[in-house]
Every structure is written in structure tokens, then in C-alpha cells.
Short mmCIF file of C-alpha atoms and ligand atoms in Angstrom, two decimals:
data_model
loop_
_atom_site.label_atom_id
_atom_site.label_comp_id
_atom_site.label_asym_id
_atom_site.label_seq_id
_atom_site.Cartn_x
_atom_site.Cartn_y
_atom_site.Cartn_z
CA MET A 1 83.97 57.75 173.89
CA LYS A 2 85.67 59.81 170.69
CA TYR A 3 83.42 61.20 168.13
CA HIS A 4 83.03 59.04 165.44
CA LEU A 5 81.38 61.64 162.10
CA GLY A 6 83.53 64.62 161.13
CA THR A 7 82.47 68.23 160.95
CA GLU A 8 84.06 71.48 160.48
CA GLY A 9 83.20 74.71 161.33
CA VAL A 10 84.60 78.24 162.98
CA PHE A 11 85.40 78.37 166.71
CA THR A 12 84.55 81.62 167.89
CA SER A 13 86.38 82.64 171.77
CA ASP A 14 84.78 84.53 173.94
CA ASN A 15 86.93 87.66 173.01
CA GLY A 16 86.01 86.84 169.82
CA ASN A 17 89.31 85.69 167.94
CA GLU A 18 88.06 82.84 165.00
CA THR A 19 89.81 79.79 164.33
CA GLN A 20 89.04 77.13 161.67
CA VAL A 21 88.54 73.73 163.07
CA TYR A 22 88.30 70.46 161.06
CA LEU A 23 87.47 67.11 162.51
CA ALA A 24 88.16 64.23 160.74
CA ALA A 25 85.87 61.21 160.72
CA ASN A 26 87.22 58.88 163.60
CA PRO A 27 85.94 55.33 162.27
CA SER A 28 85.72 52.01 164.88
CA HIS A 29 88.93 50.75 165.07
CA LEU A 30 90.99 52.86 167.27
CA GLU A 31 93.77 55.02 166.61
CA ALA A 32 93.87 54.45 163.02
CA ALA A 33 92.72 58.30 162.08
CA ASP A 34 96.00 59.15 163.04
CA PRO A 35 97.78 59.25 160.02
CA VAL A 36 95.16 60.35 158.70
CA ILE A 37 94.72 63.31 160.30
CA GLU A 38 98.55 63.62 159.90
CA GLY A 39 98.23 63.84 156.46
CA ILE A 40 95.22 66.81 156.38
CA ALA A 41 97.56 68.88 158.46
CA ARG A 42 100.03 68.27 156.40
CA ALA A 43 97.86 69.21 153.29
CA LYS A 44 96.55 71.93 154.76
CA THR A 45 100.69 73.59 155.40
CA ASP A 46 101.17 72.66 151.83
CA VAL A 47 98.25 74.17 150.72
CA LEU A 48 98.79 77.42 152.52
CA GLY A 49 102.19 77.75 151.11
CA ALA A 50 103.56 76.99 154.78
CA GLY A 51 105.81 73.89 155.70
CA PRO A 52 109.21 72.42 155.31
CA GLU A 53 108.68 73.01 151.38
CA GLY A 54 106.55 76.93 152.11
CA ASP A 55 107.62 79.37 154.84
CA GLY A 56 108.96 77.63 156.92
CA THR A 57 105.87 78.87 160.04
CA PHE A 58 102.62 75.79 160.88
CA PRO A 59 99.84 77.58 161.50
CA VAL A 60 97.65 74.19 160.62
CA LEU A 61 97.50 72.51 164.75
CA PRO A 62 97.38 68.99 164.27
CA ILE A 63 95.63 67.72 167.94
CA GLN A 64 95.14 63.74 168.13
CA VAL A 65 92.86 62.71 171.15
CA HIS A 66 93.32 59.14 172.39
CA GLY A 67 91.87 56.86 174.77
CA ASP A 68 95.12 55.50 177.33
CA ALA A 69 94.29 51.74 176.16
CA ALA A 70 94.71 52.40 172.77
CA MET A 71 97.73 54.77 173.21
CA ALA A 72 99.53 52.18 174.67
CA GLY A 73 97.68 49.23 172.83
CA GLN A 74 97.84 50.75 169.34
CA GLY A 75 101.52 50.84 167.28
CA ILE A 76 99.97 53.13 165.18
CA VAL A 77 100.66 55.41 167.49
CA TYR A 78 104.67 54.90 167.57
CA GLU A 79 104.72 54.56 164.06
CA VAL A 80 102.90 58.59 163.70
CA MET A 81 105.32 59.86 166.28
CA GLN A 82 107.83 58.55 164.82
CA MET A 83 107.47 59.82 161.71
CA SER A 84 106.20 63.55 163.25
CA GLY A 85 110.00 64.92 162.99
CA LEU A 86 110.65 63.57 159.09
CA GLU A 87 110.85 66.17 156.92
CA GLY A 88 107.76 64.77 154.78
CA TYR A 89 105.76 64.29 157.71
CA ASN A 90 106.63 67.47 159.39
CA VAL A 91 103.47 69.38 160.59
CA GLY A 92 104.80 71.05 163.18
CA GLY A 93 104.90 69.36 166.63
CA THR A 94 100.92 67.30 167.52
CA ILE A 95 99.50 67.50 170.51
CA HIS A 96 98.54 64.84 172.27
CA VAL A 97 95.81 64.22 174.23
CA VAL A 98 95.20 60.97 176.55
CA VAL A 99 91.32 60.73 177.96
CA ASN A 100 93.46 58.60 179.87
CA ASN A 101 90.39 56.87 181.86
CA GLN A 102 91.93 53.84 183.56
CA ILE A 103 89.67 51.69 181.92
CA GLY A 104 89.57 50.64 178.14
CA PHE A 105 86.10 49.45 177.56
CA THR A 106 86.60 46.74 180.43
CA THR A 107 90.28 45.96 180.62
CA SER A 108 92.29 47.04 183.55
CA PRO A 109 96.02 49.49 182.83
CA SER A 110 97.59 45.98 184.23
CA GLY A 111 95.72 43.84 181.31
CA ALA A 112 96.47 46.18 178.53
CA ARG A 113 99.99 47.35 179.03
CA THR A 114 103.64 46.40 180.27
CA SER A 115 104.78 50.53 180.76
CA THR A 116 103.23 52.29 184.42
CA TYR A 117 102.22 55.00 181.81
CA SER A 118 100.10 54.52 178.87
CA THR A 119 101.34 57.59 177.63
CA ASP A 120 105.53 56.30 177.84
CA VAL A 121 105.63 55.37 173.76
CA ALA A 122 105.91 59.48 173.78
CA ARG A 123 109.13 58.88 175.51
CA THR A 124 110.51 56.96 172.24
CA VAL A 125 110.82 60.43 170.49
CA GLN A 126 111.96 62.47 173.44
CA ALA A 127 108.30 64.52 173.48
CA PRO A 128 107.34 66.06 176.48
CA ILE A 129 104.68 64.76 178.66
CA PHE A 130 102.66 66.27 181.31
CA HIS A 131 100.06 64.32 183.38
CA VAL A 132 97.78 66.21 184.90
CA ASN A 133 94.95 65.49 187.20
CA ALA A 134 91.55 66.31 185.60
CA ASP A 135 89.83 66.93 188.37
CA ASP A 136 91.90 70.07 188.83
CA PRO A 137 90.30 72.08 185.45
CA GLU A 138 92.26 74.82 185.68
CA ALA A 139 95.70 72.23 185.93
CA VAL A 140 94.17 71.39 183.26
CA THR A 141 94.04 75.02 181.12
CA ARG A 142 97.62 75.55 183.22
CA VAL A 143 99.16 71.93 181.06
CA GLY A 144 97.12 73.18 177.93
CA GLN A 145 98.84 76.14 177.45
CA LEU A 146 101.70 74.76 178.50
CA ALA A 147 101.68 72.41 175.71
CA PHE A 148 100.69 74.74 172.86
CA GLU A 149 103.59 77.17 173.84
CA TYR A 150 105.70 74.30 173.97
CA ARG A 151 104.63 72.89 170.06
CA GLN A 152 104.41 76.73 168.85
CA ARG A 153 108.22 76.83 170.32
CA PHE A 154 109.91 74.23 169.38
CA HIS A 155 107.33 72.25 166.68
CA LYS A 156 107.38 69.06 167.92
CA ASP A 157 104.96 66.51 170.14
CA VAL A 158 103.73 67.12 173.01
CA VAL A 159 101.56 64.98 175.59
CA ILE A 160 98.68 65.61 177.64
CA ASP A 161 98.53 62.96 180.20
CA LEU A 162 94.78 63.79 181.70
CA VAL A 163 94.39 61.51 184.31
CA CYS A 164 90.94 60.52 185.41
CA TYR A 165 87.70 58.41 185.38
CA ARG A 166 84.99 57.40 183.35
CA ARG A 167 82.03 57.25 186.09
CA ARG A 168 79.54 55.30 183.87
CA GLY A 169 79.60 52.37 181.34
CA HIS A 170 81.33 51.84 177.93
CA ASN A 171 77.99 51.40 176.63
CA GLU A 172 74.87 50.95 177.38
CA GLY A 173 75.30 47.57 178.04
CA ASP A 174 78.45 47.17 180.15
CA ASP A 175 77.79 47.92 184.15
CA PRO A 176 81.12 48.86 185.01
CA SER A 177 80.44 47.07 188.79
CA MET A 178 80.91 43.87 187.15
CA THR A 179 84.49 43.99 186.44
CA GLN A 180 85.85 46.98 188.64
CA PRO A 181 84.41 46.51 191.50
CA LEU A 182 86.15 48.50 194.08
CA MET A 183 86.76 50.74 191.28
CA TYR A 184 83.17 51.61 190.56
CA SER A 185 82.51 51.68 194.45
CA LEU A 186 84.82 54.81 194.84
CA ILE A 187 83.68 56.70 191.89
CA ASP A 188 80.38 55.99 192.97
CA GLY A 189 81.22 57.78 196.22
CA LYS A 190 83.22 60.25 194.05
CA ARG A 191 81.26 64.24 193.82
CA SER A 192 81.61 65.05 190.21
CA THR A 193 84.29 67.68 189.16
CA ARG A 194 81.80 70.40 188.16
CA LYS A 195 80.95 69.92 191.48
CA ILE A 196 83.89 69.98 193.11
CA TYR A 197 84.92 73.04 191.01
CA THR A 198 82.26 74.70 192.31
CA GLU A 199 82.44 74.05 195.60
CA ASN A 200 86.21 75.67 194.67
CA LEU A 201 85.14 78.95 193.36
CA VAL A 202 82.42 79.48 195.53
CA GLY A 203 85.28 78.78 198.54
CA ARG A 204 87.54 80.55 197.29
CA GLY A 205 85.22 83.34 197.12
CA ASP A 206 85.11 84.40 193.15
CA ILE A 207 82.51 83.54 192.72
CA THR A 208 78.67 82.69 194.77
CA GLN A 209 76.67 80.07 194.58
CA ASP A 210 73.68 81.60 193.37
CA GLU A 211 76.44 82.97 189.75
CA ALA A 212 77.20 78.61 190.61
CA ASP A 213 73.67 78.09 189.90
CA ARG A 214 72.71 81.13 187.43
CA ALA A 215 75.72 79.82 184.36
CA LEU A 216 75.07 75.95 185.59
CA LYS A 217 71.51 76.60 184.65
CA ASP A 218 72.08 79.32 181.61
CA TYR A 219 75.02 76.53 180.17
CA GLN A 220 72.19 73.82 180.46
CA GLU A 221 69.60 76.11 178.70
CA ARG A 222 71.94 76.38 175.87
CA LEU A 223 73.01 72.22 175.50
CA GLU A 224 68.60 72.60 175.56
CA ARG A 225 68.70 75.14 172.69
CA VAL A 226 71.34 73.23 170.65
CA PHE A 227 69.94 69.86 170.61
CA ALA A 228 66.58 70.89 169.98
CA GLU A 229 68.41 73.26 166.67
CA SER A 230 70.22 70.11 165.57
CA HIS A 231 66.93 67.87 166.30
CA GLU A 232 64.53 70.14 163.98
CA ALA A 233 67.90 70.63 161.26
CA GLN A 234 68.22 66.71 160.72
CA THR A 235 64.45 65.72 161.15
CA SER A 236 63.50 68.53 158.33
CA THR A 237 66.49 66.74 156.00
CA VAL A 238 67.28 63.74 155.99
CA PRO A 239 64.53 62.02 154.57
CA LEU A 240 62.07 59.58 156.78
CA VAL A 241 63.32 56.00 156.44
CA THR A 242 62.05 52.62 158.00
CA GLY A 243 63.32 49.37 158.47
CA ASP A 244 66.26 49.17 160.43
CA ALA A 245 68.85 48.79 157.38
CA ALA A 246 67.77 52.03 156.26
CA ALA A 247 68.11 53.73 159.73
CA ILE A 248 71.87 52.66 159.90
CA ALA A 249 72.31 53.32 156.24
CA ASN A 250 71.53 56.96 156.95
CA ILE A 251 73.23 56.25 160.50
CA GLU A 252 76.59 55.87 158.91
CA ARG A 253 77.09 57.48 155.65
CA PRO A 254 75.57 61.50 156.50
CA SER A 255 75.19 63.78 153.64
CA ALA A 256 78.22 66.17 155.43
CA GLN A 257 80.72 62.90 154.84
CA GLN A 258 79.97 62.73 151.69
CA ALA A 259 80.44 65.99 150.51
CA ASP A 260 83.44 66.44 152.83
CA THR A 261 85.36 63.32 150.59
CA GLY A 262 84.30 64.93 147.80
CA VAL A 263 85.02 62.26 145.41
CA SER A 264 83.89 62.80 141.52
CA ILE A 265 84.66 60.59 138.65
CA PRO A 266 86.31 62.45 135.96
CA LYS A 267 84.90 61.95 131.93
CA SER A 268 87.67 61.83 130.29
CA THR A 269 91.87 61.51 131.79
CA ALA A 270 93.03 61.68 128.24
CA ILE A 271 95.99 63.41 127.02
CA THR A 272 97.26 64.64 123.59
CA GLU A 273 100.33 64.27 122.17
CA GLU A 274 101.55 67.26 122.56
CA VAL A 275 101.02 67.54 126.55
CA ALA A 276 103.00 63.45 126.49
CA ARG A 277 105.59 64.92 123.97
CA ARG A 278 105.80 68.12 127.07
CA ILE A 279 106.28 65.48 129.85
CA GLY A 280 109.06 63.89 127.85
CA GLU A 281 110.78 66.53 127.16
CA ALA A 282 111.08 67.84 130.31
CA HIS A 283 112.84 64.50 131.49
CA VAL A 284 115.97 65.54 129.65
CA GLU A 285 116.07 69.86 130.65
CA ALA A 286 117.60 69.78 133.21
CA PRO A 287 118.27 73.02 135.70
CA GLU A 288 121.64 74.45 134.26
CA GLY A 289 124.96 73.36 136.40
CA PHE A 290 123.07 70.37 136.92
CA THR A 291 125.05 67.08 137.10
CA THR A 292 122.38 63.80 136.18
CA HIS A 293 123.96 60.52 137.40
CA ARG A 294 125.17 58.60 134.29
CA LYS A 295 122.94 55.82 134.65
CA LEU A 296 119.71 57.72 135.68
CA GLN A 297 120.74 60.52 132.67
CA LYS A 298 120.01 57.09 130.60
CA LEU A 299 117.05 56.78 132.18
CA LEU A 300 115.91 60.21 131.60
CA ASP A 301 116.49 59.68 127.72
CA ARG A 302 114.74 56.76 127.43
CA ARG A 303 111.33 58.31 129.14
CA ASN A 304 111.38 61.13 126.63
CA GLU A 305 112.01 58.46 123.96
CA MET A 306 109.02 56.74 124.95
CA THR A 307 107.15 60.13 124.56
CA GLU A 308 108.08 60.52 121.02
CA LYS A 309 107.75 56.65 119.29
CA GLY A 310 105.20 55.25 121.77
CA GLY A 311 105.78 51.99 123.83
CA VAL A 312 105.66 53.61 127.44
CA ASP A 313 105.69 51.60 130.42
CA TRP A 314 104.16 51.47 133.64
CA GLY A 315 106.62 53.76 135.66
CA MET A 316 106.15 56.59 132.32
CA GLY A 317 102.56 55.68 132.84
CA GLU A 318 102.55 57.12 136.20
CA LEU A 319 104.81 60.31 135.63
CA MET A 320 102.32 61.26 132.49
CA ALA A 321 99.41 61.06 134.92
CA PHE A 322 101.52 63.58 137.45
CA GLY A 323 103.22 65.76 134.85
CA SER A 324 100.21 66.31 133.43
CA LEU A 325 98.06 67.22 136.44
CA LEU A 326 100.84 69.30 137.59
CA MET A 327 100.53 71.25 133.99
CA GLU A 328 96.85 71.38 134.59
CA GLY A 329 97.97 73.46 138.45
CA VAL A 330 96.73 70.57 140.21
CA PRO A 331 99.27 69.78 143.56
CA ILE A 332 100.34 66.53 143.52
CA ARG A 333 102.16 65.69 146.59
CA PHE A 334 104.19 61.80 146.42
CA SER A 335 105.75 60.34 148.82
CA GLY A 336 107.24 57.09 149.75
CA GLN A 337 110.20 54.15 149.41
CA ASP A 338 109.45 54.62 145.49
CA VAL A 339 110.12 58.45 144.35
CA ARG A 340 112.69 59.94 145.83
CA ARG A 341 114.76 56.99 147.02
CA GLY A 342 114.78 55.28 144.21
CA THR A 343 113.50 51.88 145.52
CA PHE A 344 112.35 50.68 142.13
CA THR A 345 114.30 52.64 139.94
CA GLN A 346 111.72 52.66 137.00
CA ARG A 347 109.23 55.03 139.34
CA HIS A 348 112.28 57.05 140.54
CA ALA A 349 111.08 61.17 140.10
CA VAL A 350 113.48 62.92 142.01
CA PHE A 351 116.94 63.45 141.50
CA PHE A 352 120.32 64.48 143.46
CA ASP A 353 123.07 65.68 142.05
CA ALA A 354 125.90 63.30 141.57
CA ARG A 355 128.45 65.24 142.71
CA THR A 356 126.94 67.91 145.42
CA ALA A 357 124.05 65.62 147.20
CA PRO A 358 123.86 64.67 150.76
CA SER A 359 123.29 61.88 151.51
CA GLY A 360 120.31 60.53 153.95
CA HIS A 361 118.17 60.99 151.21
CA ARG A 362 114.34 61.30 152.56
C1 TPP B 1 91.94 48.76 167.08
C2 TPP B 1 90.38 47.84 167.89
N1 TPP B 1 90.66 46.84 168.79
C3 TPP B 1 89.76 46.57 169.76
C4 TPP B 1 88.85 47.82 169.33
C5 TPP B 1 87.68 47.89 170.33
N2 TPP B 1 87.09 48.45 171.39
C6 TPP B 1 86.19 49.28 171.10
S1 TPP B 1 86.52 50.30 172.54
C7 TPP B 1 88.13 49.74 173.46
C8 TPP B 1 88.09 50.18 174.45
C9 TPP B 1 89.36 52.14 174.65
O1 TPP B 1 89.59 51.81 175.83
P1 TPP B 1 90.56 53.45 175.83
O2 TPP B 1 91.10 53.71 174.74
O3 TPP B 1 91.10 53.48 177.32
O4 TPP B 1 89.08 54.64 175.28
P2 TPP B 1 88.12 54.79 176.37
O5 TPP B 1 86.80 54.08 175.04
O6 TPP B 1 88.47 54.68 177.85
O7 TPP B 1 88.04 56.10 176.19
C10 TPP B 1 88.20 48.62 172.64
C11 TPP B 1 89.45 47.54 173.01
C12 TPP B 1 88.92 48.55 168.99
N3 TPP B 1 87.52 49.38 168.51
N4 TPP B 1 89.51 48.62 167.59
MG1 MG B 2 90.26 54.92 178.78
#
């Protein structure tokens, strides 16, 4: 199962390198988090002064983890991939990992998709797709490295199709032998990935059985320790609640997530007359040598007038909000049809030189 609650922290590798990691909250609605993750990545990139509007580098790497059924079945996967190369949404490539356990809850691939591969949707943007046997950890590592290098070099999306299986049911109530009896009798007879790999390592003489046993024991102890620590931290900070509703409320709204969203209600959003006038004036201060379109110049003059004489319309009200925020040093990212493409003229906020602007605006 993909994880639901978000978190963040620092990952320290075996050789001591540190990477900041941000795990986005992921609601039950499959794939709904995909565009949110891209937006978070783009915002972080912009704030670092990187990306298409900065120094052109892409230091933030988005990784999306998909289920095989959701990857093929949810249209939003296609939509987000299609946006991956657009300047306004470019994050320098996303690594998509499909945990392809060949089942969607209780649905077999043949009941969930027409394409053979759940990853075929990625072909629409010519993303490379690596199909890899997840029972072979070294092959998975190699493919992970390849995907990373591809993303770093070409700054485009890349997909890893982790072909695997799910040993147990989708949840506590699901016994998969009821719906997929043949597949699950095969799975029941299979040794785990860890056992197969340990046997390979010992058989190759890379490690001894004794070392393998010790590594397993050490790992289990670490899990136990972390479990005990997190249990301790949770029981000491979360107030004791009684009754199901209270327990659910607590589970669904953890304090970490509340802090995460950081929503606060400002006391006053009013601006002074001086600020309003300054925003109006900015509309008639075209940069040197810039040719404003004749009709748009009238719009700009009208806007300036609104801040002088009153009668501010809705579009200008929005622009005053953005302008005043910018004057306070708050960066604004505003995208979509309304702003740059002039779909609604009253809201038009980006202007193209009437003599020199190329066609095909973003
Ligand atoms: C948009 C949406 N539709 C349906 C569901 C119900 N649902 C929950 S899990 C699941 C199957 C997911 O299968 P897959 O994507 O292969 O992920 P897996 O659980 O196998 O890792 C479905 C259909 C949902 N959570 N969200
Ligand atoms: Mg699945």
C-alpha cells in the first residue's frame, strides 16, 4: 500500500551523504496526489532559484510511486505526464515507480486494462520504461541507477515497472485465494525475495550463512527499536481519546499534517491608497523599447485609472492582491489559461511585445 500521511526528514546514506526528503500526503483517491507532488517539486525548485525560470538546473527530484491498476486506470496519470514537458510545469523529469504486483485490490490485469503493460501510458510522452524482475534486487538497483542517470542527463520522465507480486490480501478482510486461486497457490509456494537473494549471495560466496543470519537479526532489532520509539513518542504526545469517532479524528488529522499545511488566517488584507496607486502606475510603465498591443494599452490605462478614481473591477482586484503581495516580497506563481494566454482579457497579466513576441504562448 502506498503510504497515506506525509512527512519530511533527512536521509543519510551509508557513506554519510545527506538528502532532504519530503513525503507528500497521499489520500485514498488513487493518483490524486500526482499533480500535487509535481507542484510541490516545482515550488521548491523555484524557491531555490533553479528550474526553467531560474538557473536551469533541477535539484529537486520528484519520485512517484504508483500501483499497476491505478497507473493504467486513472486518467490523471496521463494528464500529469503530458504536462511534464511544458515550461510552466517542468520539474526536470519525474521518476515513476510502478509497484506492479499484477493485481488491483482483487482485480486481475485483464479486468483492469486493455494495454498489455500498465506503463503504456508513458509511451505517449516517449518516456523510457524499464520492466524489471523485482525478485532480483540487484537488477532493481541497476535499473534504479539507470533511471536516475537518465533523468539527470535528459531532464525527462522515466518509468520503472517493478514486476512483482503481493503475498497477502489487499487488507485484513481480503483472502486473495477466493478471487485469484491459481495465482495465489503459485505465490504460496514461492520463497520470499529475501530468502532467494540470501541463497544467491551465500551460494556465490559473497557472504556466509552466519553473516546473513546476523544481518537479518540486526535488521529486525532495528525495526523493533524504531517501533518501540515511535510508539513511545505517539503515546506520550497524542492525548488519550475515547470512542471511535475521536480515535478516527485523531488518525486522520495528525498534528504533523496540520503543521504541514500551515494555514493561518490573516487579520487584515487591506492595502493603503498609496500601494493601490503604485500598482496602477506599474501598468503604464512599460519596459524600454516594449511595444504594447494597441487594445491592451487601453486596458492598462483603464486599470491605472481605476486605482486613481475608484471603480475597481474584479480582474483589477485580483491584480491588486498579487501586486501588493509582490511588494511585500511574497513570490507568486500563477498559471493557467487566464493569466498568460489572455483567455479572459480582463485578467490578462502577461504581455507580449506586439512586434517581436513569438507565437505559441505558454
Ligand atoms: C480513484 C480511486 N478509485 C478506486 C479506488 C478503490 N481502490 C482502492 S485500492 C484499489 C486497487 C489499486 O490497485 P493498484 O493500483 O494496482 O495498487 P495496489 O493496491 O495493488 O498496490 C482500488 C480500485 C480508490 N481508492 N481510488
Ligand atoms: Mg497492484
